[in-house]
Short mmCIF file of C-alpha atoms in Angstrom, two decimals:
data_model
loop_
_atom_site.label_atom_id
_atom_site.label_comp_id
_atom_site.label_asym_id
_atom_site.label_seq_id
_atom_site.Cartn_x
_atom_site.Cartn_y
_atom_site.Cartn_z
CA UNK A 1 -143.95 188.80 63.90
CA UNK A 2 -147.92 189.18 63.11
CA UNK A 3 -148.46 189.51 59.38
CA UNK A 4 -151.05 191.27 57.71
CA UNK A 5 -154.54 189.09 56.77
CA UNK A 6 -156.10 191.87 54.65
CA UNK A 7 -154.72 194.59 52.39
CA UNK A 8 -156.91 196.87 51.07
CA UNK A 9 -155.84 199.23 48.11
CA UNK A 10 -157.75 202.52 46.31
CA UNK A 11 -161.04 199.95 47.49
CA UNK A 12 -164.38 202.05 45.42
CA UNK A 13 -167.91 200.08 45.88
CA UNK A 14 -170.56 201.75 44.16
CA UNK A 15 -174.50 200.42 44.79
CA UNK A 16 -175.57 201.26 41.03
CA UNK A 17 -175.00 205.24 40.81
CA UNK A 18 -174.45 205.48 44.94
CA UNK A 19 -170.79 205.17 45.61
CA UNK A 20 -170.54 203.41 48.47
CA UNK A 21 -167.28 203.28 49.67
CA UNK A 22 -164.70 205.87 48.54
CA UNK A 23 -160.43 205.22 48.35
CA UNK A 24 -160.02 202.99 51.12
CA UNK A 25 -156.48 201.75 51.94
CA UNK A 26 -155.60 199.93 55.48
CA UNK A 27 -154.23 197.20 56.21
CA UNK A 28 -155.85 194.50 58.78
CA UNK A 29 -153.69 192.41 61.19
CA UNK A 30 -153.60 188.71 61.91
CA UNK A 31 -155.06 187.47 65.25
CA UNK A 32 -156.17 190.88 66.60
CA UNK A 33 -159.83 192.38 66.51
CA UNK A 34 -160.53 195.42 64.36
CA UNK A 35 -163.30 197.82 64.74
CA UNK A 36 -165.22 199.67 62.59
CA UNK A 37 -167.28 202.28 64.33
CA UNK A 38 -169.23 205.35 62.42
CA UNK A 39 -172.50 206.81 62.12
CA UNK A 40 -175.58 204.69 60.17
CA UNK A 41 -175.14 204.87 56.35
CA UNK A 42 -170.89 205.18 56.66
CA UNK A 43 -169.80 202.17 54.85
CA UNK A 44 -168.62 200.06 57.46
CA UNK A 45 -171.23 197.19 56.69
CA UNK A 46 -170.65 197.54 53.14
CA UNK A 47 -166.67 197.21 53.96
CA UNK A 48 -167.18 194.06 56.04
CA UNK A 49 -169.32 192.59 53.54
CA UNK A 50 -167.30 192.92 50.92
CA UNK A 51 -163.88 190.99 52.91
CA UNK A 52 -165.88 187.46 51.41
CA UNK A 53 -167.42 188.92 49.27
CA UNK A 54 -171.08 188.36 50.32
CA UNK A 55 -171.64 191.95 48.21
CA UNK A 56 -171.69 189.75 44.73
CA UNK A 57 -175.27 188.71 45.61
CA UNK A 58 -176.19 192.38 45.56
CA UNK A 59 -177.47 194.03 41.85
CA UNK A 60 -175.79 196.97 40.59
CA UNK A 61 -172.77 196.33 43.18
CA UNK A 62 -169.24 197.01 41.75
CA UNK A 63 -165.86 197.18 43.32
CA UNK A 64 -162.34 198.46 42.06
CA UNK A 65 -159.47 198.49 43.80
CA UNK A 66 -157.69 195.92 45.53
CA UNK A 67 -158.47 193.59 48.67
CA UNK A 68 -155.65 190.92 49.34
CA UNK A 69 -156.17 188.22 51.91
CA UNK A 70 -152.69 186.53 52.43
CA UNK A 71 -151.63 188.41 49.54
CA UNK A 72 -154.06 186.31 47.34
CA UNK A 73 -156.62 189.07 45.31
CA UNK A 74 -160.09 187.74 46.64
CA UNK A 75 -161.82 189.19 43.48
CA UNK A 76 -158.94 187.20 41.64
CA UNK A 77 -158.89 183.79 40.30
CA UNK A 78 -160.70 182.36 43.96
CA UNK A 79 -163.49 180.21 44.31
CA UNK A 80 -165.70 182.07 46.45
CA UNK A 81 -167.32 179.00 48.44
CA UNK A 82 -163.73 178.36 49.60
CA UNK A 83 -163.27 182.40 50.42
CA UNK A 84 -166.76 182.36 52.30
CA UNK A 85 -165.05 178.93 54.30
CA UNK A 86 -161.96 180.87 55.37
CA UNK A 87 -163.88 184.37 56.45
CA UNK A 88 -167.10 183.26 58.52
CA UNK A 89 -169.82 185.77 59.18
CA UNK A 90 -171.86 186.51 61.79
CA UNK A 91 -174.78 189.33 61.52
CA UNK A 92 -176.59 191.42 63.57
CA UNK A 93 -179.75 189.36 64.35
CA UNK A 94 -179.05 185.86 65.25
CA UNK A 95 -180.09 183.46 62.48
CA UNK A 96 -180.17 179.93 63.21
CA UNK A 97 -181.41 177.68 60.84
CA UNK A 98 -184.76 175.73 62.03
CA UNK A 99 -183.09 172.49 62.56
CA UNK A 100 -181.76 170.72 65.78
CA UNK A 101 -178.60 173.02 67.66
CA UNK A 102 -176.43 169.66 66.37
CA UNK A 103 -176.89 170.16 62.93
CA UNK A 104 -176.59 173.85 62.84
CA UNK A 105 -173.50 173.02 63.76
CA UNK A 106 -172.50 169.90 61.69
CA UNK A 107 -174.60 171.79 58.41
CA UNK A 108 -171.35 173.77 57.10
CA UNK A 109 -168.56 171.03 57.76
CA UNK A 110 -171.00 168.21 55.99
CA UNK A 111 -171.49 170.81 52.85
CA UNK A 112 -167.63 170.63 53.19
CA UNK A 113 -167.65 166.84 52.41
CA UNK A 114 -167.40 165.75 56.36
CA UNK A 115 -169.50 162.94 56.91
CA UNK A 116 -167.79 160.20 59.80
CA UNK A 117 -170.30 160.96 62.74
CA UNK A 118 -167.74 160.58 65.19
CA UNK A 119 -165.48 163.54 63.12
CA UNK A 120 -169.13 165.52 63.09
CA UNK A 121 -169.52 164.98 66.63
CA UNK A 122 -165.87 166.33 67.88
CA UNK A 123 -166.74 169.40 65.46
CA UNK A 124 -169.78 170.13 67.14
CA UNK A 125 -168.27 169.67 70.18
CA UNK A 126 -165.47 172.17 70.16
CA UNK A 127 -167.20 174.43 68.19
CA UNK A 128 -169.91 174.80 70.75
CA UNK A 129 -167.13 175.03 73.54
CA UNK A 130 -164.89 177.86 71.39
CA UNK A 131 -168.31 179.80 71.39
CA UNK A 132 -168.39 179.29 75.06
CA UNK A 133 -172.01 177.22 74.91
CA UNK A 134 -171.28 173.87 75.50
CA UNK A 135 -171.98 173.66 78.77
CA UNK A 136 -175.91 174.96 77.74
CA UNK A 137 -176.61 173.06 74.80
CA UNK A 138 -174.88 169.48 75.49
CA UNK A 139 -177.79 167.56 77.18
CA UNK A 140 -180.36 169.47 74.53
CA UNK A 141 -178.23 168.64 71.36
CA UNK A 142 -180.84 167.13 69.06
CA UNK A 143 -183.42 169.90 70.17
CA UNK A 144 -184.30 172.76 67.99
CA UNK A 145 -181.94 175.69 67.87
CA UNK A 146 -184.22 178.15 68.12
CA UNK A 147 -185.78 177.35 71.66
CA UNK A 148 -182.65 179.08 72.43
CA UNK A 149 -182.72 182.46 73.72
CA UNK A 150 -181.26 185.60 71.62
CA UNK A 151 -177.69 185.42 73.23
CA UNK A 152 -177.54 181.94 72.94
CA UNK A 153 -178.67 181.78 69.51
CA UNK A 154 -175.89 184.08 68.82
CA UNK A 155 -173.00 182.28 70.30
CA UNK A 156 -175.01 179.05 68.14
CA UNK A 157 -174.01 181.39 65.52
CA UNK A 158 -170.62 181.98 65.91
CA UNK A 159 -170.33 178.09 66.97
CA UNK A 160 -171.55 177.87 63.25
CA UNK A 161 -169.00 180.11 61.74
CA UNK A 162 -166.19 178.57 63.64
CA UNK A 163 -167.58 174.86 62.53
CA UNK A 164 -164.96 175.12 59.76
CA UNK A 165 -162.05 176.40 60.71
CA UNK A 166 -162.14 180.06 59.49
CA UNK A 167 -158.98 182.25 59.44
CA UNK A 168 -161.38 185.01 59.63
CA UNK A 169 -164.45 185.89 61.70
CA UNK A 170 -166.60 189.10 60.36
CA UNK A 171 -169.00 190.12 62.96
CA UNK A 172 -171.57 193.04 61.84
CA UNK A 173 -172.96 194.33 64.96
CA UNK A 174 -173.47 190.84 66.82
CA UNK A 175 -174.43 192.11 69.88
CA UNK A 176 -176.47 194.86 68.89
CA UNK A 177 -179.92 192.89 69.44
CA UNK A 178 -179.05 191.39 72.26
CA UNK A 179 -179.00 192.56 76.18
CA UNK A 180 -176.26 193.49 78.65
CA UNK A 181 -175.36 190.50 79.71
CA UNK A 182 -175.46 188.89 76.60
CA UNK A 183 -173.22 191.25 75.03
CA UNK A 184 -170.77 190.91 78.08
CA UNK A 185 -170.76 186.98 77.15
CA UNK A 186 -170.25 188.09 73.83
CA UNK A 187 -167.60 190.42 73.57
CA UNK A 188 -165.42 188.11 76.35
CA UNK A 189 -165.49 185.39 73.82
CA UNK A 190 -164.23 187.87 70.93
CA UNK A 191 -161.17 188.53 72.99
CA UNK A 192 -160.86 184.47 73.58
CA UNK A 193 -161.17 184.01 70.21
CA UNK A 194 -158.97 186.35 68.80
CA UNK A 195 -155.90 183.78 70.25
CA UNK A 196 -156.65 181.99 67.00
CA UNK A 197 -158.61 183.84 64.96
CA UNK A 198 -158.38 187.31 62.90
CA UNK A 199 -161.81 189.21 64.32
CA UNK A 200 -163.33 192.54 62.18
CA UNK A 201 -166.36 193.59 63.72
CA UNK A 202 -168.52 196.49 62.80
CA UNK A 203 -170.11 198.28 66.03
CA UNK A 204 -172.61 200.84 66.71
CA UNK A 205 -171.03 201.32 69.89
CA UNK A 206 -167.96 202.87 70.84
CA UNK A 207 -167.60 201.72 74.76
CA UNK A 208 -167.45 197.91 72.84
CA UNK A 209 -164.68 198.89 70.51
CA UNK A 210 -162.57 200.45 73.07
CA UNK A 211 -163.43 197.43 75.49
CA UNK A 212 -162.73 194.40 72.77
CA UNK A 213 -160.29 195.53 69.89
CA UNK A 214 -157.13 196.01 69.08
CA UNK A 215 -157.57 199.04 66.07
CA UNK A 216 -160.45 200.71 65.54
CA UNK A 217 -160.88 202.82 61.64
CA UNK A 218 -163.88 205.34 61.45
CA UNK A 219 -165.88 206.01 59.00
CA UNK A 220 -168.01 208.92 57.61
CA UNK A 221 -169.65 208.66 53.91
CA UNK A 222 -167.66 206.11 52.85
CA UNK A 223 -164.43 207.38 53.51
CA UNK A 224 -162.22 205.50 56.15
CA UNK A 225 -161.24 209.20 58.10
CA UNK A 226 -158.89 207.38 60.16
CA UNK A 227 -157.36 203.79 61.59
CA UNK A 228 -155.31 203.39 64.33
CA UNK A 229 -154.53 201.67 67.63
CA UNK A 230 -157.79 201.78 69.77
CA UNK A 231 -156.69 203.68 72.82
CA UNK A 232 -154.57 206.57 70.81
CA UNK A 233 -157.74 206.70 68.53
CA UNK A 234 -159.89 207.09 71.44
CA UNK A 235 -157.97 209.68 73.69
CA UNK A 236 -156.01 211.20 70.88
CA UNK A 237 -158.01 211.60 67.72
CA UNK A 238 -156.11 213.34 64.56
CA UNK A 239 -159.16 214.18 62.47
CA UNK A 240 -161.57 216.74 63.50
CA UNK A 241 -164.78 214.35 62.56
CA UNK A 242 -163.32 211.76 64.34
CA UNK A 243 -162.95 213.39 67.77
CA UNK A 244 -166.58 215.09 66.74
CA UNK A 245 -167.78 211.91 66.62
CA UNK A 246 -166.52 209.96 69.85
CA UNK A 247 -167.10 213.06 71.88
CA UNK A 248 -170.92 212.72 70.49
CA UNK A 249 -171.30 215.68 68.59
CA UNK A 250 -172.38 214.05 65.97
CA UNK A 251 -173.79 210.59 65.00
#
């Protein structure tokens, strides 16, 4: 039986005076991918970044409510390095850092205290092959990582999240910079990873979501409007916004 990886209970987020997020409540499932589709300005990026908790760094930003990862609180008694260690993140514009495609790679496990170069080098290694690059980068290893090109650079990126050994991989709109066939390579690898990994990823477009996940929730103002299974989502909407929404009324 899956288990739930997130539980999310009454969850406010305010921005200062801007309430950000409003009641949410779902529940997110192990080893599936879960999208979060809505109109600019919903909440969904504000949602994602608050599962590790990468909204601490912003002023004014407070949360109440619950949000449970393996039924630990993650605004409980956690030390957030070793939150941010378990859910990777990958953003919308590929962002790898000016060093050599290697140590990208090798960066996050050496912060971690790996330093054997043969441990390093199987890291890199299957990291670069789970992010389906290997083949690209392994004669060009100690070149920089940014004479990649923008897909590449991206799958670098997840190659980087993956370096050590999420549970969770938070994507917030990876693919939306990048072109067609790119985003094919892309969203392929989401459904290879999600074998092993628990995949939330915030999209702008709603042919991706029904291609790649498993439940999809939609958002409008910071309200979650409603979560379900993809496909009954899609074809059989229960809220009016919703169906507004995916039948491009609105948005």
């Amino acid at each position: 039986m899956r288990k739930n990886k997130y539980e999310l209970k009454n969850v406010d987020l305010w921005y200062s005076d801007f309430q950000a997020l409003k009641d949410v409540n779902m529940d997110i499932m192990e080893k599936e991918v879960t999208a979060f589709i809505g109109p600019s300005g919903c909440g969904k990026s504000t949602l994602i970044k608050t599962l590790n908790r990468m909204n601490d760094l912003v002023e004014g930003c407070r949360v109440t409510g619950k949000i449970h990862l393996d039924g630990q609180d993650i605004f409980g008694n956690i030390n957030v390095n070793h939150l941010r260690k378990r859910v990777g993140m990958v953003f919308q514009k590929p962002n790898p850092f000016p060093m050599s495609i290697y140590d990208n790679i090798a960066f996050g496990p050496r912060t971690h205290g790996i330093t054997a170069k043969l441990k390093l080098d199987e890291i890199v290694e299957k990291s670069l092959r789970d992010a389906a690059i290997w083949e690209e980068t392994k004669d060009r290893l100690k070149k920089s990582a940014l004479g990649l090109s923008g897909g590449q650079q991206q799958r670098l990126c997840i190659a980087r999240a993956l370096s050590v050994s999420p549970e969770v991989l938070l994507m917030d709109e990876p693919t939306s910079a990048l072109d067609p066939i790119s985003t094919s390579k892309i969203e392929d690898l989401i459904s290879d990873l999600k074998g092993d990994y628990t995949v939330i990823i915030v999209t702008h477009n709603m042919q991706q979501a029904t291609r790649i996940s498993d439940k999809t929730a939609f958002f409008l103002l910071g309200e979650m409007v409603e979560f379900g299974k993809t496909e009954t989502l899609f074809s059989m909407p229960k809220d009016k916004r919703c169906e507004d929404y995916i039948t491009g009324r609105f948005g």
